[in-house]
Short mmCIF file of C-alpha atoms in Angstrom, two decimals:
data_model
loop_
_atom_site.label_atom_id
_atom_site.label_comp_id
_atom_site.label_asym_id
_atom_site.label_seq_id
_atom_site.Cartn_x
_atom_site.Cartn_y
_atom_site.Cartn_z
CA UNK A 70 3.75 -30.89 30.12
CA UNK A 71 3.34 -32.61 26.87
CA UNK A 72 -0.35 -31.66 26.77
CA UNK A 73 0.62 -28.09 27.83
CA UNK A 74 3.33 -27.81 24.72
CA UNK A 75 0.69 -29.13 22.09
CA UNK A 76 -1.64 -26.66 23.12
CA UNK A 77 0.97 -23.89 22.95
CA UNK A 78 2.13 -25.32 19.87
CA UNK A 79 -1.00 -25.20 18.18
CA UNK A 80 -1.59 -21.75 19.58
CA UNK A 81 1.63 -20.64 17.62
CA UNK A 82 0.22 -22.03 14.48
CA UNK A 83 -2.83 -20.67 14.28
CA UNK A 84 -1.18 -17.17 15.41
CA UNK A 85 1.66 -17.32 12.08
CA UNK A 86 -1.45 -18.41 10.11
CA UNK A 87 -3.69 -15.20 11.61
CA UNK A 88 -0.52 -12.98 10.98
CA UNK A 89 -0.21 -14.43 7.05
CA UNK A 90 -3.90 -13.69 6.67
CA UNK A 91 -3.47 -10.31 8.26
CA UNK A 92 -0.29 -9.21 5.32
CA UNK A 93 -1.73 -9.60 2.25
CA UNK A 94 -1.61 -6.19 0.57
CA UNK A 95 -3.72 -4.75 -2.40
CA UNK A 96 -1.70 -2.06 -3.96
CA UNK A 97 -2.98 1.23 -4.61
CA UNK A 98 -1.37 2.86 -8.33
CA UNK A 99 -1.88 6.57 -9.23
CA UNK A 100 -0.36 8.92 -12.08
CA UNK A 101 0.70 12.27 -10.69
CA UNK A 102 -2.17 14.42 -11.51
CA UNK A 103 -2.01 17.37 -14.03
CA UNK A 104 -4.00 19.69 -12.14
CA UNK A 105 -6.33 21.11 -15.08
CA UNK A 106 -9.81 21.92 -14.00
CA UNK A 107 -12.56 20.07 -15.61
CA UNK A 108 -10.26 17.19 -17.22
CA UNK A 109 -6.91 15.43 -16.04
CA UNK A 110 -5.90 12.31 -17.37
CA UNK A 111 -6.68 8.74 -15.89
CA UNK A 112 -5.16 5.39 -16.62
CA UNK A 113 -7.26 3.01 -18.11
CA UNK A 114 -6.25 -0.35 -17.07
CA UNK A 115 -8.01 -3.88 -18.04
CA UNK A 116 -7.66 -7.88 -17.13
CA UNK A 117 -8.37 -10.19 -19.85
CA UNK A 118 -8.10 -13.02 -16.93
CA UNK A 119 -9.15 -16.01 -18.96
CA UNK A 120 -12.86 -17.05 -21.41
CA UNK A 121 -13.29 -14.83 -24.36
CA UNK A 122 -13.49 -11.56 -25.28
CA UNK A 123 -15.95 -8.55 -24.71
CA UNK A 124 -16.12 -7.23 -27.89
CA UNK A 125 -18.12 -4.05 -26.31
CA UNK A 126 -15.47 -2.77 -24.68
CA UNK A 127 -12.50 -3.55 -27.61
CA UNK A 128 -14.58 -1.89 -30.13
CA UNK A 129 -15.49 1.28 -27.85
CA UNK A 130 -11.80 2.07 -27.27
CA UNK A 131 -10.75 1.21 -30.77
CA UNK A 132 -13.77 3.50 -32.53
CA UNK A 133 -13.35 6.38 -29.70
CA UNK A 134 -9.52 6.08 -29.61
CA UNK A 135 -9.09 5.21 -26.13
CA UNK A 136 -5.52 4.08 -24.69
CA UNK A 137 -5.72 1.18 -22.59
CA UNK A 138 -3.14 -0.98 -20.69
CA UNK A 139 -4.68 -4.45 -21.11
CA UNK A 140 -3.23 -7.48 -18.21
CA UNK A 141 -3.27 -10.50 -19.95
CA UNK A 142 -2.98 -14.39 -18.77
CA UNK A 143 -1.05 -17.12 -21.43
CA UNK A 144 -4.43 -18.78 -20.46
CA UNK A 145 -6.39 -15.63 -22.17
CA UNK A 146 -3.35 -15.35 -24.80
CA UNK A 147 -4.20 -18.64 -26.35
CA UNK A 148 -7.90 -18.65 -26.90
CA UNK A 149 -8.35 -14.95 -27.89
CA UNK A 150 -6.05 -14.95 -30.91
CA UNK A 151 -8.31 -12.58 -33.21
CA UNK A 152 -8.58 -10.08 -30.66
CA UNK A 153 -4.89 -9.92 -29.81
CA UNK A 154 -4.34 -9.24 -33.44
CA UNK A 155 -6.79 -6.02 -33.33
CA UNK A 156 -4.76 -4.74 -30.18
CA UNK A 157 -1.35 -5.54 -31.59
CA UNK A 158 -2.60 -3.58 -34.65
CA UNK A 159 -3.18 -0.05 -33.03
CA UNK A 160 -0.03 -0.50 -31.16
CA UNK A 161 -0.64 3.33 -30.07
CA UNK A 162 -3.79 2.48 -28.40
CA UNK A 163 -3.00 -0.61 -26.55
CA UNK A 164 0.06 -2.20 -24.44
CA UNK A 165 -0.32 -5.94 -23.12
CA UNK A 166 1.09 -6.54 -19.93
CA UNK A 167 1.61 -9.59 -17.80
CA UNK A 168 -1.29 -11.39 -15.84
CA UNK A 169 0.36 -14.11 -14.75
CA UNK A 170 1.00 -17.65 -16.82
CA UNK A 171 -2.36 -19.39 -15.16
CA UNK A 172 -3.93 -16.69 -13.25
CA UNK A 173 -3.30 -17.38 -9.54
CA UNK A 174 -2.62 -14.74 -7.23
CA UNK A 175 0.76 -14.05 -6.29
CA UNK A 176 0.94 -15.19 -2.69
CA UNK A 177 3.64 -17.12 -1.28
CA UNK A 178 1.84 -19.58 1.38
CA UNK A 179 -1.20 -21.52 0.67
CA UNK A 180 -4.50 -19.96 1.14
CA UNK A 181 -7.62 -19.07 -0.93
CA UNK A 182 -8.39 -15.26 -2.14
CA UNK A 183 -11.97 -14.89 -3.46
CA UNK A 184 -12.00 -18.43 -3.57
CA UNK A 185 -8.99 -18.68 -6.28
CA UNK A 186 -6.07 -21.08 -4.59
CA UNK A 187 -3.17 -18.65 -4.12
CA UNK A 188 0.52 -19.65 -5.95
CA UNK A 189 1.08 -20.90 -2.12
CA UNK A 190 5.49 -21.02 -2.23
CA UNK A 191 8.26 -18.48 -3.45
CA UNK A 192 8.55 -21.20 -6.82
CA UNK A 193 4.95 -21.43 -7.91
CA UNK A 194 4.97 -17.28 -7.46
CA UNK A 195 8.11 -17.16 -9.88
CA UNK A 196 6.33 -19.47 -11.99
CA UNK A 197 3.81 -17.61 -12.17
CA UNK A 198 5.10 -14.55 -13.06
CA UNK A 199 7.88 -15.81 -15.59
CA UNK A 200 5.35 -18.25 -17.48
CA UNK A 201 3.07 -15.23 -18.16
CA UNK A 202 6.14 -13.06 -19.15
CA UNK A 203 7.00 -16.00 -21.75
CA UNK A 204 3.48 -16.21 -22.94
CA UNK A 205 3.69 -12.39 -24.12
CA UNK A 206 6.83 -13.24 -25.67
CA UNK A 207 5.54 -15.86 -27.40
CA UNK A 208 2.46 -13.99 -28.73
CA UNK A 209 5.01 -11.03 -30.04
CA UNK A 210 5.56 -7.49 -29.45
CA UNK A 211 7.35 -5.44 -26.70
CA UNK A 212 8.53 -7.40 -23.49
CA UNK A 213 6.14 -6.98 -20.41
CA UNK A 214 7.06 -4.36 -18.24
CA UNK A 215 3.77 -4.44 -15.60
CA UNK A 216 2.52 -7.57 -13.81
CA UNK A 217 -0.83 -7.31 -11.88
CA UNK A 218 -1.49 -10.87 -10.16
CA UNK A 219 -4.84 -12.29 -10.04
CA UNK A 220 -6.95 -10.78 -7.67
CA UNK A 221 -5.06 -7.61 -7.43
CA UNK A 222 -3.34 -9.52 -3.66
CA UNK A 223 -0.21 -9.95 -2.76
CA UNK A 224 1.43 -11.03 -0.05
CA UNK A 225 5.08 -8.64 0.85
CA UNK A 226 7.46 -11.18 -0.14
CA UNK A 227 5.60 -11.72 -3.30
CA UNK A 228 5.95 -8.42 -3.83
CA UNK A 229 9.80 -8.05 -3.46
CA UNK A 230 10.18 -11.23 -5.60
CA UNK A 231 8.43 -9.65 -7.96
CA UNK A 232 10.11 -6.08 -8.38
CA UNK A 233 13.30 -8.48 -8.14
CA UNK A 234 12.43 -10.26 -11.83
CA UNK A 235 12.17 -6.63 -12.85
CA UNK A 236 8.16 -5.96 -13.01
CA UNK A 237 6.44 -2.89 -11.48
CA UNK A 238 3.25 -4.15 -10.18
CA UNK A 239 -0.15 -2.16 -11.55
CA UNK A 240 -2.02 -1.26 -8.61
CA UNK A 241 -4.91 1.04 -9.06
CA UNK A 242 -7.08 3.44 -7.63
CA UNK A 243 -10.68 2.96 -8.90
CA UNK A 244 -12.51 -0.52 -8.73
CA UNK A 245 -14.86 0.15 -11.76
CA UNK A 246 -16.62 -3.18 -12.27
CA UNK A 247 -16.11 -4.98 -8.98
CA UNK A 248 -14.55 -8.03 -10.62
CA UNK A 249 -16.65 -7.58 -13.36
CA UNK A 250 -19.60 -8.21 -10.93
CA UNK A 251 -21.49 -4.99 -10.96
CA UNK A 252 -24.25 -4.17 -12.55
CA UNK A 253 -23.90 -1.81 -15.65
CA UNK A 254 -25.10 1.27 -13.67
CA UNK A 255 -23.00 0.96 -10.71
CA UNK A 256 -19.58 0.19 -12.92
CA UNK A 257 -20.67 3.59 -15.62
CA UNK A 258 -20.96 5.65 -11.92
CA UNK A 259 -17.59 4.44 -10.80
CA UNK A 260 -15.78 4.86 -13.97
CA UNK A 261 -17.52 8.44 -14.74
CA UNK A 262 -16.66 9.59 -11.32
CA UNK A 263 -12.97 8.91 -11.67
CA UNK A 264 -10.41 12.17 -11.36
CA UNK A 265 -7.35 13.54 -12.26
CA UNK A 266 -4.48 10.67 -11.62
CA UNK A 267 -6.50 7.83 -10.90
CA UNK A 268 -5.81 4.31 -12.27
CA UNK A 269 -8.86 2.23 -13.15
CA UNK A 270 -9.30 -1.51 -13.08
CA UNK A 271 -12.27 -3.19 -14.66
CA UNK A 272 -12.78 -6.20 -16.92
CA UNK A 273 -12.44 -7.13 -20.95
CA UNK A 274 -12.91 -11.17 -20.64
CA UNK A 275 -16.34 -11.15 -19.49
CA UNK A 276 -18.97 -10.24 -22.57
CA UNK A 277 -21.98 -11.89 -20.75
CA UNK A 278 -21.85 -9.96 -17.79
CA UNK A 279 -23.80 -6.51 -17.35
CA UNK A 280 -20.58 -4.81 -16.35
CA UNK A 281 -19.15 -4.62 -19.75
CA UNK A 282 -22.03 -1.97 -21.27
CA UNK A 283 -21.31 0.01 -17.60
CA UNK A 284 -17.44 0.17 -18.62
CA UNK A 285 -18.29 1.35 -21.75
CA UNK A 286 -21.22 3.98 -20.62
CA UNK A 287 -18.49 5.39 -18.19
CA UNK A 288 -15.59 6.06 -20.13
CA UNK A 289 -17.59 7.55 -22.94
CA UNK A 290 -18.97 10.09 -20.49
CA UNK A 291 -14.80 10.39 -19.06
CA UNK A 292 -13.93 11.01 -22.54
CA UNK A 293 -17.23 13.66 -22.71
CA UNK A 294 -15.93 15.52 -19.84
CA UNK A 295 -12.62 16.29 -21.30
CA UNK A 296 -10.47 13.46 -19.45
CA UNK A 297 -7.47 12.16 -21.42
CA UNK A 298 -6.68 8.64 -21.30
CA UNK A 299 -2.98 7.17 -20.99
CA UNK A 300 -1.08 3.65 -20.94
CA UNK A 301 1.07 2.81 -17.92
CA UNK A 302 4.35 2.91 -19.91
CA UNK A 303 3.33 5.98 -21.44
CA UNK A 304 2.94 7.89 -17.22
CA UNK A 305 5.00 8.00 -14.37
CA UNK A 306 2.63 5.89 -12.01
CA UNK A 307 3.55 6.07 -8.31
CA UNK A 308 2.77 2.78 -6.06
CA UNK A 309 2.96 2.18 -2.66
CA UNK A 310 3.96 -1.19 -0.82
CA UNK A 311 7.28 -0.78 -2.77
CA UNK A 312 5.49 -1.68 -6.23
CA UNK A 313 6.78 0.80 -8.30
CA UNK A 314 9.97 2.48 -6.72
#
């Protein structure tokens, strides 16, 4: 019998642990679309997860007068001083948001998401959230009103903490740069294909990586087409998984 109940036991553990796997959620975020043929309006949203700066991107939207909605860590916050002083100085171009205080993902139980530990309890997800909140604060300008997690993963509870401490959560609706992965073709296809409503994610702490020109190459041919380009705050963006409502 003893045998028997260890081997259940372990059964029910490895079937709670399946089922935590099984709920993480990536949210999807879109803006309710216009409905004019030929243009629209999209969302531009970037993370600025940690490292430096790409200074292709920052320029590009300041010199073409692109709106963005940049996610920043109080990791990112501290080394990238000069930059947050260009943003903070077109304050109708760009709105920080919150990234999180150390950029882990907002998960309640211990795991690994694309090979980043997760926050892992209710505590370290609060921590998480309300350290980056504090780092905003602490760089000045408007109190965050968006929090994205790392990874863009969240487990439901998370969630519900989250929307709790009073932050809609940014999901999107176009993966332009694939974690800033991508080559520079592949991310200027993705972002140049977006539409009317869409929400897209891509990277601004990367300038090494190939993605960054791609980012660039597709919102310049976005802006081409006659697609207008808004913040978060400044659009009524509609979440599912309870993320915005």
């Amino acid at each position: 019998m003893g045998l028997l109940r260890n081997s259940l036991c372990a059964m029910a553990l490895f079937a709670a642990s399946a089922g935590n796997a099984a709920t993480l959620l990536e949210p999807t975020l879109h803006l309710k679309p216009q409905g004019v043929e030929g243009g629209g309006r999209v969302a531009l949203t970037l993370d600025a997860c940690g490292g430096t700066t790409d200074t292709r991107i920052l320029s590009a939207l300041v010199d073409n007068r692109i709106p963005a909605t940049i996610f920043v860590t109080g990791i990112w916050l501290k080394r990238n001083a000069d930059a947050v002083e260009i943003m903070r100085a077109h304050p109708d171009l760009f709105e920080l948001e919150n990234h999180g205080g150390r950029h882990v993902p907002a998960v309640d139980t211990p795991r690994k998401i694309f090979g980043i530990r997760s926050a892992g309890s209710p505590d370290a997800v609060q921590a998480e959230v309300e350290s980056g909140a504090a780092a905003l604060a602490g760089a000045g300008g408007p109190a965050a009103k968006w929090f994205r997690g790392a990874t863009a993963e969240y487990s439901p509870s998370a969630i519900a903490m989250i929307r709790r401490l009073g932050f809609k959560i940014a999901g999107f609706s176009v993966n332009g740069d694939g974690g800033s992965l991508l080559g520079a073709k592949e991310t200027a296809r993705r972002i140049g294909a977006a539409k009317d409503g869409d929400v897209i994610i891509a990277h601004i702490n990367q300038p090494t990586h190939a993605a960054g020109e791609g980012v660039v190459q597709g919102l310049l041919a976005l802006k081409q087409k006659g697609m207008t380009f808004v913040r978060l705050d400044d659009a009524e963006g509609v979440g599912n998984d309870g993320t915005t409502d």
